[in-house]
PDB file of C-alpha atoms in Angstrom:
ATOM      1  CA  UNK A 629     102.848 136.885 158.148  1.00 69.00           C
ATOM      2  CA  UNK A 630     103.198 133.440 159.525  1.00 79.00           C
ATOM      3  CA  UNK A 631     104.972 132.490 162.869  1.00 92.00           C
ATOM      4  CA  UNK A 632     107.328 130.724 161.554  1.00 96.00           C
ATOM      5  CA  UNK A 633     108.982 131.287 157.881  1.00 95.00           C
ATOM      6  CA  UNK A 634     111.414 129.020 156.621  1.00 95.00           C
ATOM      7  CA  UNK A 635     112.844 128.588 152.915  1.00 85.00           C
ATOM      8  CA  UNK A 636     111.285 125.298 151.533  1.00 80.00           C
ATOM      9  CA  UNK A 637     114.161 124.803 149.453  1.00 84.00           C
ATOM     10  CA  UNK A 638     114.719 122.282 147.591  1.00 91.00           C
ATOM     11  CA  UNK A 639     118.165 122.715 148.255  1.00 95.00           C
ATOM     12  CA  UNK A 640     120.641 120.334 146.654  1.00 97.00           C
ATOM     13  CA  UNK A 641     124.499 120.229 147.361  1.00 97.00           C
ATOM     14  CA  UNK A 642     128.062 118.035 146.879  1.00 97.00           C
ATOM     15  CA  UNK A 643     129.022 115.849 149.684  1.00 97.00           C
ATOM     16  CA  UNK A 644     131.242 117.266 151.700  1.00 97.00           C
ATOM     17  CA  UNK A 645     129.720 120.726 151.852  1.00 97.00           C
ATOM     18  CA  UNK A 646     128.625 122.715 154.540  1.00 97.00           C
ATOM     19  CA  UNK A 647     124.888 123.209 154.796  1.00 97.00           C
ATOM     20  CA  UNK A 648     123.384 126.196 156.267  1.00 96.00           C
ATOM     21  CA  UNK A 649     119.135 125.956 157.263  1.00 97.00           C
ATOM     22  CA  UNK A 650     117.781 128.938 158.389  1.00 96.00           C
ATOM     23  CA  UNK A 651     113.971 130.247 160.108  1.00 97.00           C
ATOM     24  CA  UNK A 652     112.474 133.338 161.269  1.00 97.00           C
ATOM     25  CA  UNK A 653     109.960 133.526 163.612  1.00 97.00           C
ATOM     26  CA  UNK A 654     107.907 136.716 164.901  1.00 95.00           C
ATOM     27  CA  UNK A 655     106.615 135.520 167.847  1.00 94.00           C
ATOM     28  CA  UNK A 656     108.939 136.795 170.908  1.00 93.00           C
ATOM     29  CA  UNK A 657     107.328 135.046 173.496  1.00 92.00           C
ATOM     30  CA  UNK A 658     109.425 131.553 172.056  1.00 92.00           C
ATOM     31  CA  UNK A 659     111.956 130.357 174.257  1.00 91.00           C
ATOM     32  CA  UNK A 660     112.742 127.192 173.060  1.00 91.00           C
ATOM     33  CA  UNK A 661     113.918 126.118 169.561  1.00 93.00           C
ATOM     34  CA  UNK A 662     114.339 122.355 167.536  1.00 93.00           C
ATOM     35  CA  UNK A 663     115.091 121.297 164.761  1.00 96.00           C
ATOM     36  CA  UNK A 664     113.765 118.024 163.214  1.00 96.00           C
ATOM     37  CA  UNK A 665     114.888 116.037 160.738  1.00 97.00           C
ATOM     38  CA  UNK A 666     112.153 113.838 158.740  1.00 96.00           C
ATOM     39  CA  UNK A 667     112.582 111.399 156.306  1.00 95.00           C
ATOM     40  CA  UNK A 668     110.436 110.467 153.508  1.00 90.00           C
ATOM     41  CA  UNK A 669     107.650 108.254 155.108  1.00 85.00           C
ATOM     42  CA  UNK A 670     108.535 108.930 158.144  1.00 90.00           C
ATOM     43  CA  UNK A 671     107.752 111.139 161.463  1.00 93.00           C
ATOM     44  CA  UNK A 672     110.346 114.398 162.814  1.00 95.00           C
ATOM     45  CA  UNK A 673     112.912 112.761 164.529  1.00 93.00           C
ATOM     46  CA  UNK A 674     114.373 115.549 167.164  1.00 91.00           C
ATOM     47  CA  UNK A 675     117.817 116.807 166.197  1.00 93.00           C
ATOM     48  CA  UNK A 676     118.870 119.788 168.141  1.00 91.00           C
ATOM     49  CA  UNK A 677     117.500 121.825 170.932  1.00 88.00           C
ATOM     50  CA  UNK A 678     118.014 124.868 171.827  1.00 89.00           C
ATOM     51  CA  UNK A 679     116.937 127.275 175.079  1.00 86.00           C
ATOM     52  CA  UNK A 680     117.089 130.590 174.440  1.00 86.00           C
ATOM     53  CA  UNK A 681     120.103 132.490 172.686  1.00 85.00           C
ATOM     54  CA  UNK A 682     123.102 130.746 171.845  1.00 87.00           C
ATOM     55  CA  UNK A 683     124.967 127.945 169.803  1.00 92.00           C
ATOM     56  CA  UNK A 684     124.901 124.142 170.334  1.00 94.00           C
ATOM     57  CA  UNK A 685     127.141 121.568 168.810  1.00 95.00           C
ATOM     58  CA  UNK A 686     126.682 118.250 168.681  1.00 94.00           C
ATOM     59  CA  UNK A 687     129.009 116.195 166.330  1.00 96.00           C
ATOM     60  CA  UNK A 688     128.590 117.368 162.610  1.00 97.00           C
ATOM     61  CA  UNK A 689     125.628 119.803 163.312  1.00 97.00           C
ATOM     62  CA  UNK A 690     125.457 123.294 165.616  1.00 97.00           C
ATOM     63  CA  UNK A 691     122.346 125.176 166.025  1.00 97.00           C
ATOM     64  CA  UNK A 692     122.172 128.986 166.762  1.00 96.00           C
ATOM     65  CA  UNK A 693     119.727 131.314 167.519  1.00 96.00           C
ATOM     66  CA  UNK A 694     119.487 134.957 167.493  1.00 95.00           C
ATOM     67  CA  UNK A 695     116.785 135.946 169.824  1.00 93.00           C
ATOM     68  CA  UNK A 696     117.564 139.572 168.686  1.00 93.00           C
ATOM     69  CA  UNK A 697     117.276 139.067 165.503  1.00 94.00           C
ATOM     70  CA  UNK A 698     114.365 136.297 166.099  1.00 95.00           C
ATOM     71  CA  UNK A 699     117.031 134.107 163.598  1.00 95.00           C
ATOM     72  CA  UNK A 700     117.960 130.341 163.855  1.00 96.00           C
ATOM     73  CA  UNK A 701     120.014 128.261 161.844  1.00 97.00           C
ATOM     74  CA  UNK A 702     120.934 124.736 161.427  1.00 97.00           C
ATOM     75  CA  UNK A 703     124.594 124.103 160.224  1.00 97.00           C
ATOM     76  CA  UNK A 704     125.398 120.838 158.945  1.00 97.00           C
ATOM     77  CA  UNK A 705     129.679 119.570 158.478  1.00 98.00           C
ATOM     78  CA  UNK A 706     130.238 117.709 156.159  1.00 98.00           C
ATOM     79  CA  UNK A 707     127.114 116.563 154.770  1.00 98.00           C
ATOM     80  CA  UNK A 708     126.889 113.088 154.326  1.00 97.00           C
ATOM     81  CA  UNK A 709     123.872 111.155 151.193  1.00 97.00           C
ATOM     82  CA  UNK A 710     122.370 110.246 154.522  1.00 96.00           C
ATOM     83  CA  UNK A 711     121.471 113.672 155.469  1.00 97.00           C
ATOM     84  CA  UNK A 712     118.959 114.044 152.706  1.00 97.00           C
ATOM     85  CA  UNK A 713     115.582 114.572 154.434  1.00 97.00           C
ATOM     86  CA  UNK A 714     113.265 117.344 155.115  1.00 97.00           C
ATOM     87  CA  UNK A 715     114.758 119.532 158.130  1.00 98.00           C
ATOM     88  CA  UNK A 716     112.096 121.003 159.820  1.00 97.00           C
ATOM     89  CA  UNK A 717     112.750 124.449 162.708  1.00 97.00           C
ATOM     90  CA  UNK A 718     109.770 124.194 165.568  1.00 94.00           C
ATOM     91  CA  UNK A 719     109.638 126.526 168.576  1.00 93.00           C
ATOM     92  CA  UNK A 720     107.656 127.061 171.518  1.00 90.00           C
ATOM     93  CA  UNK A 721     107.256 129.182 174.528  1.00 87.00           C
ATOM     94  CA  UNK A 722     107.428 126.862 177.136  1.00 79.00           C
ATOM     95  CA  UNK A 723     109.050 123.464 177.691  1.00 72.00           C
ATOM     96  CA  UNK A 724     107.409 120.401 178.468  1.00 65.00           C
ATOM     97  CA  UNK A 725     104.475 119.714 176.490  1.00 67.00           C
ATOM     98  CA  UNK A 726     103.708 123.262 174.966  1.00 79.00           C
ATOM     99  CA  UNK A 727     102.432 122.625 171.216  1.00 87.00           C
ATOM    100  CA  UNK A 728     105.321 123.650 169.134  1.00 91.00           C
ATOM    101  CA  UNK A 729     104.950 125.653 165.765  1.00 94.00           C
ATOM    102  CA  UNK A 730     106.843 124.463 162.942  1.00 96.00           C
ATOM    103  CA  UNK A 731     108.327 125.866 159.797  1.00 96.00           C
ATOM    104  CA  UNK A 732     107.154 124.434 156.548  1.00 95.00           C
ATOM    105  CA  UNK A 733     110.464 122.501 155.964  1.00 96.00           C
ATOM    106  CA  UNK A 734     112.989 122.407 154.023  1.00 96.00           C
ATOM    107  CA  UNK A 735     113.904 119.890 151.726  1.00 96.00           C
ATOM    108  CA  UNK A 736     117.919 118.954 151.226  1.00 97.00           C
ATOM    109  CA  UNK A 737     119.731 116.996 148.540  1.00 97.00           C
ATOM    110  CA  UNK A 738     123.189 115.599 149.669  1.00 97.00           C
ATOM    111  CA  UNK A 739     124.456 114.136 146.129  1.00 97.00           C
ATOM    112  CA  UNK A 740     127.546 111.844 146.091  1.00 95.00           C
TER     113      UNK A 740
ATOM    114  CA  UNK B 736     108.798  98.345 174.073  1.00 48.00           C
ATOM    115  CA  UNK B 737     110.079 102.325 173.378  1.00 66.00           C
ATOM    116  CA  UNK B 738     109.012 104.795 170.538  1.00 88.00           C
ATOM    117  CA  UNK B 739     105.278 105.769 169.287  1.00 93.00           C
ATOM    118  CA  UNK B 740     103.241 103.749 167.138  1.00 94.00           C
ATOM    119  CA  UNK B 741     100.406 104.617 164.817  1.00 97.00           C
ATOM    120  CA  UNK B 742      97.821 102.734 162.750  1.00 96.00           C
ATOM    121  CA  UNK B 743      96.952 102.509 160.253  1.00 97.00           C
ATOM    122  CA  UNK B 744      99.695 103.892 158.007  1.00 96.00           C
ATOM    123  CA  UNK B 745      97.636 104.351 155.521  1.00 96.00           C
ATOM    124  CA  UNK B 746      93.897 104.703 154.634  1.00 96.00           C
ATOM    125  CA  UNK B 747      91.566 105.650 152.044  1.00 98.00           C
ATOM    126  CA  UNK B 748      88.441 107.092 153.229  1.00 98.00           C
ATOM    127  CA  UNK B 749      85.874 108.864 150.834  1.00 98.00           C
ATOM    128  CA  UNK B 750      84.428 112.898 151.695  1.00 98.00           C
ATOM    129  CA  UNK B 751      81.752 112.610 154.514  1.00 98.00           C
ATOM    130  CA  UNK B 752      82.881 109.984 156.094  1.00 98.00           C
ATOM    131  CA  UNK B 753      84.161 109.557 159.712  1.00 98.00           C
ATOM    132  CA  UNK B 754      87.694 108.015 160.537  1.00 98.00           C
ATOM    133  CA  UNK B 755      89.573 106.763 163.707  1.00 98.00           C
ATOM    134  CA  UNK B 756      93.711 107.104 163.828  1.00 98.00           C
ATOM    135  CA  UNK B 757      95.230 105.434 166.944  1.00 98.00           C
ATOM    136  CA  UNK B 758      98.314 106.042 168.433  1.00 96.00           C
ATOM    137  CA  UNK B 759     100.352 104.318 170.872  1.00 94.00           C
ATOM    138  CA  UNK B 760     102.733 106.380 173.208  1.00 89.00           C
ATOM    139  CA  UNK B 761     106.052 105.951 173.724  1.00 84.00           C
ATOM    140  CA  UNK B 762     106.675 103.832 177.553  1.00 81.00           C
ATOM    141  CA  UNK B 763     106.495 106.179 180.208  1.00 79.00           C
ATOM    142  CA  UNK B 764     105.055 109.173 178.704  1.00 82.00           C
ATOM    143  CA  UNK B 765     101.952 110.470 179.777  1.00 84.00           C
ATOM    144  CA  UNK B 766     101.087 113.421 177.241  1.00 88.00           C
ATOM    145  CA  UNK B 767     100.323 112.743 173.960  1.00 92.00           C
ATOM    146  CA  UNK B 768      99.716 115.742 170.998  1.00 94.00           C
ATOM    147  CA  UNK B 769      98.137 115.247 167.191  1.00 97.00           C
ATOM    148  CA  UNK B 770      99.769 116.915 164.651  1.00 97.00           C
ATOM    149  CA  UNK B 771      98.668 117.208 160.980  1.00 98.00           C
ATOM    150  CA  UNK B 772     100.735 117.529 158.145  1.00 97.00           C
ATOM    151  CA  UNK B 773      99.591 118.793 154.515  1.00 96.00           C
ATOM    152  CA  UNK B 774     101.932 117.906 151.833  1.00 93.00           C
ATOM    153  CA  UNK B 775     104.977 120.153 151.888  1.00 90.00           C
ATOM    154  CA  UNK B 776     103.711 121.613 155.081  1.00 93.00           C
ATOM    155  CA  UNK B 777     105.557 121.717 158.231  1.00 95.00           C
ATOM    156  CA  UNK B 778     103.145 120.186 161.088  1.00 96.00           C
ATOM    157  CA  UNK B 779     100.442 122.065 162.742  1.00 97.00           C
ATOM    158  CA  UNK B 780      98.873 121.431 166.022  1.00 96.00           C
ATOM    159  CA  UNK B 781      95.409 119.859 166.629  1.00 97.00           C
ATOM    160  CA  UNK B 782      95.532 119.010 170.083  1.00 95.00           C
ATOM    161  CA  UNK B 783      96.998 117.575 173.302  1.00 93.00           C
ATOM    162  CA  UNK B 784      95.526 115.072 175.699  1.00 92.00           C
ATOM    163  CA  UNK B 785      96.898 114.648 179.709  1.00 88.00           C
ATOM    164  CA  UNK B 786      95.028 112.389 182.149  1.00 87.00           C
ATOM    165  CA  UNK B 787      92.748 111.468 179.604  1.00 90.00           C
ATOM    166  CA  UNK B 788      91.402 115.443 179.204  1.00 91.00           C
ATOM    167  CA  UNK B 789      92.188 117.788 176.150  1.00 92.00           C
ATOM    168  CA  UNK B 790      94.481 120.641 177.889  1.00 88.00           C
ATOM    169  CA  UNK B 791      95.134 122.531 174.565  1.00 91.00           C
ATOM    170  CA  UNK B 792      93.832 122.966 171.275  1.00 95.00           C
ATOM    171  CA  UNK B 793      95.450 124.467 167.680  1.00 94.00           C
ATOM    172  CA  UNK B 794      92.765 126.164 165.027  1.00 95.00           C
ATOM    173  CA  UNK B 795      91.151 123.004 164.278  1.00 97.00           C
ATOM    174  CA  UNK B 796      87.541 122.802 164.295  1.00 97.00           C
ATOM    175  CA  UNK B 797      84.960 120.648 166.311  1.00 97.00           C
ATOM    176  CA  UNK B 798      84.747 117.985 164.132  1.00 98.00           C
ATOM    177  CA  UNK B 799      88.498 116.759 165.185  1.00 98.00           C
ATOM    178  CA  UNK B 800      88.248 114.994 168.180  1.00 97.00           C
ATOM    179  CA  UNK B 801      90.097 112.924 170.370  1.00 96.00           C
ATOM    180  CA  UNK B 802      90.020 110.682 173.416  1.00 95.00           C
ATOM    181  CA  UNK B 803      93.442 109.254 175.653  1.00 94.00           C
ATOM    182  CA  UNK B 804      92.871 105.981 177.416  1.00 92.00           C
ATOM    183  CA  UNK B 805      94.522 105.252 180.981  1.00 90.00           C
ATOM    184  CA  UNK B 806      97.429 103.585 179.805  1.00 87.00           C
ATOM    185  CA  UNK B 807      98.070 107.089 177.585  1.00 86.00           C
ATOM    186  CA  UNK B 808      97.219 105.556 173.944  1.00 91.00           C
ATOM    187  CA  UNK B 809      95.211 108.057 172.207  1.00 95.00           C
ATOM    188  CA  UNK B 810      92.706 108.312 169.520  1.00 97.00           C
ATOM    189  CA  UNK B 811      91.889 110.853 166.308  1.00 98.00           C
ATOM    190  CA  UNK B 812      88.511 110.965 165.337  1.00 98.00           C
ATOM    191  CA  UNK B 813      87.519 113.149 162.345  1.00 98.00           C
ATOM    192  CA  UNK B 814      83.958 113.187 161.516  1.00 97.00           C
ATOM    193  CA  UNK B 815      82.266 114.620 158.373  1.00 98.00           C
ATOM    194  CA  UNK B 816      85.633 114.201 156.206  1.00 98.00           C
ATOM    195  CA  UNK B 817      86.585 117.180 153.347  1.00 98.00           C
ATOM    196  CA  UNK B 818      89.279 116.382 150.448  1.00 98.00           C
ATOM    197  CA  UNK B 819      91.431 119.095 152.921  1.00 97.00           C
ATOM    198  CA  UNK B 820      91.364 116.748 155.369  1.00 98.00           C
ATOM    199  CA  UNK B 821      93.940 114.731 153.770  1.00 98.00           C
ATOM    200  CA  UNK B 822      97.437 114.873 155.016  1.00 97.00           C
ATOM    201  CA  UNK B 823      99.880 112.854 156.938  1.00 97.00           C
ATOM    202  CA  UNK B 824      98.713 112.626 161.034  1.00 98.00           C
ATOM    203  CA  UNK B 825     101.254 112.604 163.363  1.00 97.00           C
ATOM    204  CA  UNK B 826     100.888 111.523 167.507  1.00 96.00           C
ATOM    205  CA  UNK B 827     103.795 112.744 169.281  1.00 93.00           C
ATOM    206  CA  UNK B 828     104.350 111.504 173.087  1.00 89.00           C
ATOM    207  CA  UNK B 829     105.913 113.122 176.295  1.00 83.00           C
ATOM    208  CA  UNK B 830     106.298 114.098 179.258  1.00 76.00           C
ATOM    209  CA  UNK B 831     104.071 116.750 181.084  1.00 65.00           C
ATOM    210  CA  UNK B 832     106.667 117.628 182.835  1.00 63.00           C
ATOM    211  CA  UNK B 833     110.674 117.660 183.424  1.00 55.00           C
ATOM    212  CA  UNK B 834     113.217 117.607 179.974  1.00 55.00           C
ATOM    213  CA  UNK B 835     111.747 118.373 176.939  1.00 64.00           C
ATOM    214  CA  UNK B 836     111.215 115.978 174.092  1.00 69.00           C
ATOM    215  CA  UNK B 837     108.494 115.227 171.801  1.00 85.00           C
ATOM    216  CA  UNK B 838     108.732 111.949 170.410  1.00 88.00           C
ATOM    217  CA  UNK B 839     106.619 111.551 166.718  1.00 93.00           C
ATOM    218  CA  UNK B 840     105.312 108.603 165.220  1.00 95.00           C
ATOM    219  CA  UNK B 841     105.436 107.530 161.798  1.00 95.00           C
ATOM    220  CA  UNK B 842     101.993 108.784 160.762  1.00 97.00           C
ATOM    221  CA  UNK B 843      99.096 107.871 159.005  1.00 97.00           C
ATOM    222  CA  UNK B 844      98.633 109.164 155.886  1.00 97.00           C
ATOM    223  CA  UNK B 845      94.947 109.962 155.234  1.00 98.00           C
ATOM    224  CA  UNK B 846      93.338 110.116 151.451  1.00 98.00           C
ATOM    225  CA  UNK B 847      90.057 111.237 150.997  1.00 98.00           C
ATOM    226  CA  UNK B 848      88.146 111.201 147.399  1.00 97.00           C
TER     227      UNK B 848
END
């Protein structure tokens, strides 16, 4: 079982729409939880981060996580064409500059 | 200047051969990690340099190495190259300490035939 599992999609969807990303992780020693968003060509640009249980908003897009459950999702408002990219869930145990393991990706499709 | 920089952004380098990626970090951070990225993979860790030492390495063997210079650029050497080997290489910047944040680079994508 890896770390980190997360549906590579691709996942394709209306403008408009709400998206919903998801990982699970096995590793309960991770405290801290992203979410990256890359673009084809292009390096993970940090979107949301999270310490610990909880939700976070931030304009269009809330992250949760379930330490419980060892669950995190990505929720995405009204998806935008824009918003296509490769979303990518990475975690850690320790802040600063602890290597962070990643989830393969997964790719989304925001069609007009 | 701000952000992380990376050359080249592309190469072409044939099995047994050695290669050099360099990486420029982003102003003010002092910690700089190399990340590799297989096609449809999410990134995995190589390793980290701070104050010019390695101080952590992913399942990557000998043959990766690295170097950071004073003013925190960084360097990816990978010796004896297999067709595995080629991916997408990503230097990410920080801060050793304080708020977290990893800031990536775009990546050099590395071919070898």
């Amino acid at each position: 079982q890896k770390e980190v599992e997360q549906d590579p999609g691709p996942l394709s969807v209306p403008e408009g729409a709400i998206v919903s990303l998801n990982c699970t992780y096995s590793n309960s020693a991770f405290q801290y939880f992203m979410w990256y968003r890359q673009y084809s060509r292009k390096g993970p640009e940090l979107l949301m981060y999270t310490y610990s249980s909880g939700n976070k908003e931030d304009g269009r897009f809330t992250a949760q996580v379930d330490k419980s459950s060892k669950y995190i999702s990505l929720f995405i408002r009204d998806s935008q064409p824009s918003d296509s990219a490769t979303y990518l869930c990475a975690m850690s145990a320790n802040s600063g500059n602890t290597p962070l393991v990643f989830g393969k990706g997964t790719r989304l499709s925001v069609i007009a | 200047e701000t952000g992380v920089t990376q050359s080249p952004t592309h190469l072409i380098k044939t099995r047994g051969q050695q290669v050099t990626l360099r990486c420029s970090s982003q102003s003010g951070h002092n910690t700089v990690s190399w990340y590799q990225q297989a096609l449809g993979q999410g990134p995995q860790f190589i390793f980290q340099y701070y104050r010019e030492e390695e101080n952590g390495r992913g399942n990557f063997p000998p043959r990766f190495s690295g170097l950071q210079f004073p003013n925190y650029s960084s360097e990816l050497n990978v010796n004896a190259l297999e067709l595995d080997d080629s991916a997408l290489y990503l230097c990410a910047s920080s801060l050793a300490t304080g708020s977290y944040g990893y800031t990536f680079g775009s990546g050099t994508r590395l071919t070898v035939v």
